[in-house]
Amino acid sequence: MLVEGLDKKPIGFIVNQVAFFGFNCVRLTWATNMFTRYSNKTVAQTFRDLSLTNAIKGLEINNPQFLPLTVVDAFSLVIGVIQSYGVMVILDNHVSEPMWCCSNNDGNGFFGDKYFDPDEWLEGLSIVGKRYRNTPMVVAMSLRNELRGPRQNANDWYQWVRRGASTIHKANPNVLVLISGLNYDLDFSPLKSEPLGLDRALPNKIVYETHRYSFTEGQRWLRQPLNQMCSNVIRDINNRAAFLTTGSDPAPLFITEFGVNLMGTRQSDNVFLPCYMAFLVEMDLDWAVWALQGSYYIRQGVQNMDEQYGLLNNDWEGLRNPDFNAKLFLLRQTLQVPQWRSSNYTFLFHPMTGRCIRSDYKDQLFADECLWLNGWSHGGDGTPVQLASTPLCITVAGDGLPVKLTTDCNAKQSTWQSVKNSRFQISNKDENGVDLCLDFDPKYSSRIVSKKCICVDDNDSRCLANPQSQWFQFVSTNNRFV
């Protein structure tokens, strides 16, 4: 019932880091019962009840002003500091009873569960909506985080989602309303046959939210070929959530959670991330990364537990993994500005590194930060990949050698084709007829080379080698100067 980290650093220091690292919004979680049952409890009482002696000492040093406040007044103080830094706030109803989330049987998963009284939930939405009705930087409220568990069903989902959305809008007509799907915010497929029907009552207010992690697929990221796995996952996202953004009546979709273990020790996360980044760049969706916190006061009975998915390190002093934050640069940009009528501009993105492919306009290609985009055109299989507004195109020099730019765009070594069963590999043949793919190995240099294609032969359907250094994505934007 208190944002994490206030025992480690002053609240202003933490929020300043949020803005400094390039984020413009905080998804701030809250528990229903915090407002309906525990609103008069002070922070000091709550921490003493949990025997959080060390955390109290930390609060006394870094944020003593919070200890005498009630938990709801402390929540408001946090929001006030966040908005003072020009950062937006999304109020996320995460659970009803304050506890670590989420499992199928934690009692917080679906309407009617042990701790999830739907009427009390509506009461909480109304209280919070009214409380922040005149807080300009509170821009959205979510209905509920990750609906789940054995009780979940479409009929109840429709009933309570409609009532919850209307309750928020009545209490606070100034905020967007975030609608969560079934099965841990993965599934909106019931809407294919029956719309929510809220557009007329809440015009331009409804946003759908979805989540994704490597563990959504269990251990399959380590047991199936990555080309196949990534295609299957993107197909599943499109089928169950991203379809909302298409058709004659498209709706906004917000990725309100994705993340990876930032210690780099979870291999399934390491191979999931390039695939998901490619999806986000292609769709140009808004997103929130889980999570900011580097530690917890207490989680599942353990005090000062480390959060290995946290952007900040355990002492909240700086980034846990600066390379990860750097990879997010292009994701933070608006690639398609609806109001701009300028034509689309295609660039090459390398999802594994988060870099874009640049040329020095001589004969070299390299991967660089996406601060300035070079345009590339590819007319399809058997055509050259050409540097925009020039007669230059990419040509193969040999296996393991840097690719070059040439004006001989009709030569065999200058024509490229998509690799069968791969979304992101493009190949050419060397003089000996060997398929070579564009490749980038950041361990050695920033140069783009060509290497024998990984896991692309017909007999490679069970190949578990990692081809992601060879994943390159053509991305369209009407905002060249990102």
Coordinates of N, CA, C and O in Angstrom, one line a residue, residues 130-271:
K130 N -13.2 9.7 -8.2 CA -13.6 11.0 -7.7 C -12.4 11.7 -7.1 O -12.2 12.9 -7.2
R131 N -11.6 10.9 -6.4 CA -10.4 11.5 -5.6 C -9.5 12.2 -6.6 O -8.9 13.3 -6.2
Y132 N -9.3 11.7 -7.8 CA -8.3 12.3 -8.7 C -9.0 12.9 -9.9 O -8.4 13.0 -11.0
R133 N -10.2 13.3 -9.8 CA -11.0 13.8 -10.9 C -10.4 15.1 -11.4 O -10.4 15.4 -12.6
N134 N -9.8 15.9 -10.5 CA -9.2 17.2 -10.9 C -7.6 17.2 -10.8 O -7.0 18.2 -10.6
T135 N -7.1 16.0 -11.0 CA -5.6 15.8 -11.1 C -5.2 15.6 -12.5 O -5.4 14.5 -13.1
P136 N -4.8 16.7 -13.2 CA -4.6 16.7 -14.7 C -3.7 15.5 -15.2 O -4.0 15.0 -16.3
M137 N -2.6 15.2 -14.5 CA -1.7 14.2 -15.0 C -2.1 12.8 -14.8 O -1.5 11.9 -15.2
V138 N -3.2 12.6 -14.0 CA -3.8 11.3 -14.0 C -4.7 11.1 -15.2 O -5.8 11.6 -15.3
V139 N -4.1 10.4 -16.2 CA -4.7 10.4 -17.5 C -5.6 9.1 -17.8 O -6.3 9.1 -18.8
A140 N -5.4 8.1 -17.0 CA -6.2 6.8 -17.3 C -6.4 6.0 -16.0 O -5.6 6.2 -15.0
M141 N -7.4 5.2 -16.0 CA -7.6 4.2 -14.9 C -7.9 2.9 -15.6 O -8.7 2.8 -16.5
S142 N -7.3 1.9 -15.0 CA -7.6 0.5 -15.5 C -8.7 -0.1 -14.7 O -8.8 0.1 -13.5
L143 N -9.4 -1.0 -15.3 CA -10.5 -1.7 -14.6 C -9.9 -2.7 -13.6 O -10.3 -2.8 -12.5
R144 N -8.9 -3.6 -14.1 CA -8.4 -4.6 -13.3 C -7.2 -5.2 -14.0 O -7.2 -5.5 -15.2
N145 N -6.2 -5.5 -13.2 CA -5.0 -6.2 -13.7 C -5.2 -7.7 -13.9 O -5.6 -8.3 -12.9
E146 N -4.9 -8.2 -15.0 CA -4.8 -9.7 -15.3 C -5.9 -10.5 -14.7 O -5.7 -11.3 -13.8
L147 N -7.1 -10.3 -15.2 CA -8.2 -11.2 -14.9 C -7.8 -12.7 -15.2 O -7.2 -12.9 -16.3
R148 N -8.2 -13.6 -14.3 CA -7.6 -15.0 -14.5 C -8.3 -15.9 -13.5 O -9.2 -15.5 -12.8
G149 N -7.9 -17.2 -13.6 CA -8.4 -18.2 -12.6 C -9.5 -19.0 -13.1 O -10.1 -18.8 -14.1
P150 N -9.9 -20.0 -12.3 CA -10.9 -21.0 -12.7 C -12.3 -20.4 -12.8 O -13.1 -21.0 -13.5
R151 N -12.6 -19.3 -12.2 CA -13.9 -18.7 -12.3 C -14.1 -17.9 -13.5 O -15.3 -17.5 -13.9
Q152 N -13.1 -17.6 -14.3 CA -13.2 -16.6 -15.4 C -14.1 -17.2 -16.5 O -14.1 -18.4 -16.8
N153 N -15.0 -16.3 -17.0 CA -15.9 -16.7 -18.1 C -16.3 -15.4 -18.8 O -16.3 -14.3 -18.2
A154 N -16.7 -15.5 -20.1 CA -17.0 -14.4 -20.9 C -18.2 -13.6 -20.4 O -18.3 -12.4 -20.5
N155 N -19.2 -14.3 -20.0 CA -20.5 -13.7 -19.6 C -20.3 -12.7 -18.4 O -20.7 -11.5 -18.5
D156 N -19.6 -13.2 -17.4 CA -19.3 -12.3 -16.3 C -18.3 -11.2 -16.7 O -18.5 -10.0 -16.2
W157 N -17.4 -11.5 -17.5 CA -16.5 -10.4 -18.0 C -17.2 -9.3 -18.7 O -17.0 -8.1 -18.3
Y158 N -18.2 -9.6 -19.6 CA -18.9 -8.5 -20.2 C -19.7 -7.7 -19.2 O -19.7 -6.5 -19.2
Q159 N -20.4 -8.4 -18.3 CA -21.2 -7.7 -17.3 C -20.4 -6.7 -16.5 O -20.8 -5.6 -16.4
W160 N -19.3 -7.2 -15.9 CA -18.6 -6.4 -14.9 C -17.7 -5.4 -15.6 O -17.5 -4.3 -15.1
V161 N -17.2 -5.7 -16.8 CA -16.4 -4.7 -17.5 C -17.3 -3.5 -17.9 O -16.9 -2.4 -17.8
R162 N -18.5 -3.8 -18.4 CA -19.4 -2.7 -18.7 C -19.7 -1.8 -17.5 O -19.7 -0.6 -17.6
R163 N -20.0 -2.5 -16.4 CA -20.3 -1.7 -15.2 C -19.1 -1.0 -14.7 O -19.2 0.2 -14.2
G164 N -18.0 -1.6 -14.7 CA -16.7 -0.9 -14.2 C -16.4 0.3 -15.0 O -16.0 1.3 -14.5
A165 N -16.4 0.1 -16.4 CA -16.1 1.2 -17.3 C -17.1 2.4 -17.0 O -16.6 3.6 -17.0
S166 N -18.3 2.1 -16.9 CA -19.3 3.2 -16.7 C -19.1 3.8 -15.3 O -19.3 5.1 -15.2
T167 N -18.7 3.0 -14.3 CA -18.4 3.6 -13.0 C -17.3 4.6 -13.0 O -17.3 5.7 -12.4
I168 N -16.2 4.2 -13.7 CA -15.1 5.1 -13.8 C -15.4 6.4 -14.5 O -15.1 7.5 -14.0
H169 N -16.2 6.2 -15.6 CA -16.5 7.4 -16.4 C -17.4 8.3 -15.6 O -17.3 9.6 -15.7
K170 N -18.3 7.8 -14.8 CA -19.2 8.6 -14.0 C -18.5 9.4 -12.9 O -18.7 10.6 -12.7
A171 N -17.5 8.7 -12.3 CA -16.7 9.3 -11.2 C -15.7 10.2 -11.8 O -15.4 11.3 -11.1
N172 N -15.1 10.0 -12.9 CA -14.1 10.8 -13.5 C -14.1 10.8 -15.0 O -13.5 9.9 -15.7
P173 N -14.9 11.7 -15.6 CA -15.0 11.7 -17.1 C -13.8 12.2 -17.8 O -13.7 12.2 -19.0
N174 N -12.7 12.6 -17.0 CA -11.5 13.1 -17.7 C -10.5 12.1 -18.0 O -9.4 12.4 -18.6
V175 N -10.7 10.8 -17.6 CA -9.6 9.8 -17.8 C -10.0 8.8 -18.9 O -11.2 8.6 -19.2
L176 N -9.0 8.2 -19.5 CA -9.2 7.1 -20.4 C -9.5 5.9 -19.5 O -9.1 5.8 -18.3
V177 N -10.2 4.9 -20.0 CA -10.6 3.7 -19.3 C -9.9 2.5 -20.0 O -10.1 2.2 -21.2
L178 N -9.0 1.8 -19.2 CA -8.3 0.7 -19.7 C -9.0 -0.6 -19.4 O -9.3 -0.9 -18.3
I179 N -9.3 -1.4 -20.5 CA -10.0 -2.6 -20.4 C -9.0 -3.8 -20.5 O -8.3 -3.9 -21.4
S180 N -9.1 -4.6 -19.5 CA -8.2 -5.8 -19.4 C -8.9 -7.0 -20.0 O -10.1 -7.2 -19.8
G181 N -8.1 -7.9 -20.6 CA -8.7 -9.1 -21.2 C -8.7 -10.3 -20.2 O -8.3 -10.2 -19.0
L182 N -9.1 -11.4 -20.7 CA -9.1 -12.7 -19.9 C -7.7 -13.3 -20.0 O -6.9 -13.0 -20.8
N183 N -7.6 -14.3 -19.1 CA -6.4 -15.1 -19.1 C -5.1 -14.3 -19.0 O -4.2 -14.3 -19.8
Y184 N -5.0 -13.6 -17.9 CA -3.8 -12.7 -17.6 C -3.6 -11.6 -18.6 O -2.5 -11.3 -19.0
D185 N -4.7 -11.0 -19.1 CA -4.6 -9.9 -20.0 C -4.1 -10.3 -21.4 O -3.5 -9.5 -22.1
L186 N -4.4 -11.5 -21.8 CA -3.9 -12.0 -23.1 C -5.0 -12.1 -24.1 O -4.7 -11.9 -25.3
D187 N -6.3 -12.2 -23.7 CA -7.3 -12.7 -24.6 C -8.5 -11.8 -24.7 O -9.2 -11.6 -23.7
F188 N -8.7 -11.2 -25.8 CA -10.0 -10.5 -26.1 C -10.8 -11.1 -27.2 O -11.7 -10.5 -27.8
S189 N -10.6 -12.4 -27.5 CA -11.2 -13.0 -28.6 C -12.8 -13.0 -28.5 O -13.4 -13.0 -29.6
P190 N -13.4 -13.0 -27.3 CA -14.9 -12.9 -27.3 C -15.4 -11.7 -28.1 O -16.5 -11.7 -28.6
L191 N -14.6 -10.6 -28.1 CA -15.0 -9.4 -28.8 C -15.2 -9.5 -30.3 O -15.7 -8.7 -31.0
K192 N -14.6 -10.6 -30.9 CA -14.8 -10.9 -32.3 C -16.3 -11.1 -32.6 O -16.7 -10.8 -33.7
S193 N -17.0 -11.7 -31.7 CA -18.4 -12.0 -32.0 C -19.4 -11.0 -31.3 O -20.5 -10.9 -31.7
E194 N -18.9 -10.4 -30.1 CA -19.8 -9.5 -29.4 C -19.1 -8.3 -28.9 O -18.3 -8.4 -27.9
P195 N -19.2 -7.1 -29.5 CA -18.5 -5.9 -29.0 C -19.0 -5.6 -27.6 O -20.1 -6.0 -27.2
L196 N -18.2 -4.8 -26.9 CA -18.6 -4.3 -25.6 C -19.8 -3.3 -25.6 O -20.6 -3.2 -24.7
G197 N -19.9 -2.6 -26.7 CA -21.0 -1.7 -26.9 C -20.9 -0.4 -26.1 O -21.9 0.2 -25.7
L198 N -19.6 0.0 -25.7 CA -19.4 1.2 -24.9 C -19.1 2.4 -25.6 O -18.9 3.5 -25.1
D199 N -18.8 2.3 -26.9 CA -18.3 3.4 -27.7 C -19.2 4.6 -27.7 O -18.8 5.7 -27.7
R200 N -20.5 4.4 -27.7 CA -21.5 5.5 -27.7 C -21.5 6.2 -26.4 O -21.6 7.4 -26.3
A201 N -21.5 5.4 -25.3 CA -21.6 6.0 -24.0 C -20.3 6.6 -23.5 O -20.3 7.6 -22.8
L202 N -19.2 6.0 -24.0 CA -17.8 6.5 -23.6 C -17.0 6.8 -24.9 O -16.0 6.1 -25.1
P203 N -17.4 7.7 -25.7 CA -16.7 7.9 -27.0 C -15.3 8.4 -26.7 O -15.0 9.2 -25.9
N204 N -14.3 7.8 -27.5 CA -12.9 8.1 -27.4 C -12.3 8.0 -26.0 O -11.4 8.7 -25.6
K205 N -12.9 7.0 -25.3 CA -12.4 6.8 -23.9 C -11.8 5.4 -23.6 O -11.1 5.2 -22.7
I206 N -12.2 4.4 -24.5 CA -11.9 3.1 -24.2 C -10.5 2.7 -24.9 O -10.3 2.9 -26.1
V207 N -9.6 2.1 -24.0 CA -8.3 1.6 -24.5 C -8.2 0.2 -24.0 O -8.5 -0.1 -22.8
Y208 N -7.8 -0.7 -24.8 CA -7.6 -2.1 -24.4 C -6.1 -2.3 -24.0 O -5.2 -1.8 -24.6
E209 N -5.9 -3.2 -22.9 CA -4.6 -3.4 -22.5 C -4.3 -4.9 -22.5 O -5.1 -5.7 -22.2
T210 N -3.0 -5.2 -22.8 CA -2.6 -6.6 -22.9 C -1.1 -6.7 -22.4 O -0.4 -5.7 -22.3
H211 N -0.8 -7.9 -22.0 CA 0.5 -8.2 -21.4 C 1.2 -9.3 -22.1 O 0.6 -10.1 -22.8
R212 N 2.6 -9.4 -22.0 CA 3.3 -10.5 -22.6 C 4.6 -10.7 -21.9 O 5.3 -9.7 -21.6
Y213 N 5.0 -11.9 -21.6 CA 6.3 -12.3 -21.1 C 6.8 -13.6 -21.7 O 6.0 -14.3 -22.4
S214 N 8.0 -13.9 -21.6 CA 8.5 -15.1 -22.1 C 7.8 -16.3 -21.4 O 7.5 -17.3 -22.1
F215 N 7.5 -16.2 -20.1 CA 6.9 -17.3 -19.4 C 5.4 -17.5 -19.8 O 4.8 -18.5 -19.4
T216 N 4.8 -16.6 -20.6 CA 3.5 -16.9 -21.1 C 3.5 -18.2 -21.9 O 2.5 -18.9 -21.9
E217 N 4.6 -18.5 -22.6 CA 4.7 -19.7 -23.4 C 5.4 -20.8 -22.6 O 5.9 -21.8 -23.2
G218 N 5.6 -20.7 -21.3 CA 6.3 -21.7 -20.5 C 7.8 -21.8 -21.0 O 8.5 -20.8 -21.1
Q219 N 8.3 -23.0 -21.2 CA 9.6 -23.2 -21.6 C 9.8 -23.4 -23.2 O 10.9 -23.7 -23.6
R220 N 8.8 -23.0 -23.9 CA 8.8 -23.3 -25.4 C 9.9 -22.4 -26.1 O 10.4 -22.8 -27.1
W221 N 10.3 -21.3 -25.5 CA 11.3 -20.5 -26.1 C 12.6 -21.2 -26.2 O 13.5 -20.9 -27.0
L222 N 12.8 -22.2 -25.3 CA 14.1 -22.9 -25.3 C 14.0 -24.3 -26.0 O 15.0 -24.9 -26.2
R223 N 12.8 -24.6 -26.4 CA 12.6 -26.0 -26.9 C 12.1 -26.0 -28.4 O 12.0 -27.1 -29.0
Q224 N 11.8 -24.8 -29.0 CA 11.4 -24.8 -30.3 C 12.3 -23.8 -31.1 O 12.9 -22.9 -30.5
P225 N 12.4 -24.0 -32.4 CA 13.2 -23.1 -33.2 C 12.7 -21.7 -33.1 O 11.5 -21.4 -33.1
L226 N 13.6 -20.7 -32.9 CA 13.3 -19.4 -32.6 C 12.5 -18.7 -33.8 O 11.6 -17.9 -33.5
N227 N 12.8 -19.0 -35.0 CA 12.1 -18.4 -36.1 C 10.6 -18.9 -36.0 O 9.7 -18.1 -36.2
Q228 N 10.4 -20.2 -35.8 CA 9.1 -20.7 -35.7 C 8.4 -20.2 -34.4 O 7.2 -19.8 -34.5
M229 N 9.1 -20.1 -33.3 CA 8.5 -19.7 -32.1 C 8.0 -18.2 -32.2 O 6.9 -17.9 -31.7
C230 N 8.9 -17.4 -32.7 CA 8.5 -15.9 -32.8 C 7.3 -15.8 -33.7 O 6.4 -15.0 -33.4
S231 N 7.3 -16.4 -34.8 CA 6.1 -16.3 -35.7 C 4.8 -16.8 -35.0 O 3.8 -16.2 -35.2
N232 N 4.9 -17.9 -34.3 CA 3.8 -18.4 -33.6 C 3.3 -17.4 -32.5 O 2.0 -17.2 -32.4
V233 N 4.2 -16.8 -31.8 CA 3.8 -15.9 -30.7 C 3.1 -14.6 -31.3 O 2.1 -14.2 -30.8
I234 N 3.7 -14.1 -32.4 CA 3.2 -12.9 -33.0 C 1.8 -13.2 -33.6 O 0.8 -12.4 -33.5
R235 N 1.7 -14.4 -34.1 CA 0.4 -14.8 -34.7 C -0.7 -14.9 -33.5 O -1.8 -14.5 -33.7
D236 N -0.2 -15.4 -32.4 CA -1.2 -15.6 -31.3 C -1.6 -14.2 -30.7 O -2.7 -14.0 -30.4
I237 N -0.6 -13.3 -30.6 CA -0.9 -11.9 -30.2 C -1.9 -11.3 -31.1 O -2.9 -10.6 -30.7
N238 N -1.7 -11.4 -32.4 CA -2.6 -10.8 -33.4 C -4.0 -11.4 -33.3 O -5.0 -10.7 -33.4
N239 N -4.0 -12.7 -33.1 CA -5.3 -13.4 -33.1 C -6.1 -13.1 -31.8 O -7.4 -13.0 -31.9
R240 N -5.5 -12.9 -30.7 CA -6.2 -12.7 -29.4 C -6.3 -11.3 -28.9 O -7.1 -11.0 -28.0
A241 N -5.4 -10.4 -29.4 CA -5.4 -9.0 -28.9 C -5.2 -8.0 -30.0 O -6.0 -7.0 -30.1
A242 N -4.2 -8.1 -30.8 CA -3.9 -7.0 -31.8 C -4.9 -6.9 -32.9 O -4.9 -5.9 -33.6
F243 N -5.8 -7.9 -33.0 CA -6.9 -7.7 -34.0 C -7.8 -6.5 -33.7 O -8.4 -6.0 -34.6
L244 N -7.7 -6.1 -32.4 CA -8.6 -4.9 -32.0 C -8.2 -3.7 -32.8 O -9.0 -2.7 -32.9
T245 N -6.9 -3.6 -33.2 CA -6.4 -2.4 -33.9 C -6.7 -2.4 -35.4 O -6.3 -1.4 -36.1
T246 N -7.4 -3.4 -35.9 CA -7.6 -3.5 -37.3 C -9.1 -3.4 -37.6 O -9.9 -3.3 -36.7
G247 N -9.4 -3.5 -38.9 CA -10.8 -3.6 -39.3 C -11.4 -2.2 -39.5 O -10.7 -1.2 -39.5
S248 N -12.7 -2.2 -39.6 CA -13.4 -1.0 -39.9 C -13.6 -0.1 -38.7 O -13.9 1.1 -38.8
D249 N -13.5 -0.7 -37.5 CA -13.7 0.1 -36.3 C -12.5 -0.2 -35.3 O -12.7 -0.8 -34.2
P250 N -11.3 0.2 -35.7 CA -10.1 -0.1 -34.9 C -10.1 0.6 -33.5 O -10.7 1.7 -33.4
A251 N -9.5 0.0 -32.6 CA -9.4 0.5 -31.2 C -8.0 0.6 -30.7 O -7.1 -0.1 -31.2
P252 N -7.7 1.5 -29.8 CA -6.3 1.6 -29.2 C -6.0 0.3 -28.4 O -6.8 -0.2 -27.6
L253 N -4.8 -0.1 -28.5 CA -4.2 -1.2 -27.7 C -3.0 -0.8 -27.0 O -2.1 -0.3 -27.7
F254 N -2.9 -1.0 -25.7 CA -1.8 -0.5 -24.9 C -1.1 -1.7 -24.3 O -1.8 -2.5 -23.6
I255 N 0.2 -1.9 -24.5 CA 0.9 -3.0 -23.8 C 1.3 -2.5 -22.4 O 2.3 -1.8 -22.2
T256 N 0.5 -2.8 -21.4 CA 0.7 -2.2 -20.1 C 1.7 -3.0 -19.3 O 2.1 -2.6 -18.2
E257 N 2.2 -4.2 -19.8 CA 3.3 -4.9 -19.1 C 4.0 -5.7 -20.1 O 3.4 -6.5 -20.9
F258 N 5.3 -5.6 -20.2 CA 6.2 -6.6 -20.7 C 7.5 -6.4 -20.0 O 7.8 -5.3 -19.5
G259 N 8.4 -7.4 -20.0 CA 9.7 -7.2 -19.3 C 10.5 -8.5 -19.4 O 10.0 -9.6 -19.8
V260 N 11.7 -8.4 -18.9 CA 12.6 -9.5 -18.9 C 13.5 -9.4 -17.7 O 13.6 -8.4 -17.1
N261 N 14.1 -10.6 -17.3 CA 15.1 -10.6 -16.2 C 16.3 -9.8 -16.7 O 17.0 -10.2 -17.6
L262 N 16.6 -8.7 -16.0 CA 17.7 -7.8 -16.4 C 19.0 -8.2 -16.0 O 20.0 -7.5 -16.3
M263 N 19.1 -9.3 -15.3 CA 20.4 -9.9 -14.9 C 21.0 -10.6 -16.1 O 22.2 -11.0 -16.1
G264 N 20.2 -10.9 -17.1 CA 20.7 -11.6 -18.3 C 20.9 -13.1 -18.1 O 21.4 -13.8 -19.0
T265 N 20.4 -13.6 -17.0 CA 20.6 -15.0 -16.7 C 19.4 -15.9 -17.1 O 19.5 -17.2 -17.0
R266 N 18.3 -15.4 -17.6 CA 17.2 -16.2 -18.0 C 17.1 -16.2 -19.5 O 16.7 -15.3 -20.2
Q267 N 17.6 -17.3 -20.0 CA 17.8 -17.4 -21.5 C 16.5 -17.3 -22.2 O 16.4 -16.7 -23.3
S268 N 15.4 -17.8 -21.7 CA 14.1 -17.6 -22.4 C 13.7 -16.2 -22.5 O 13.2 -15.8 -23.6
D269 N 14.0 -15.3 -21.5 CA 13.8 -13.9 -21.7 C 14.7 -13.3 -22.7 O 14.3 -12.4 -23.5
N270 N 16.0 -13.7 -22.8 CA 16.9 -13.2 -23.7 C 16.5 -13.4 -25.2 O 16.7 -12.5 -26.0
V271 N 15.9 -14.5 -25.5 CA 15.5 -14.8 -26.8 C 14.0 -14.3 -27.1 O 13.7 -14.0 -28.3

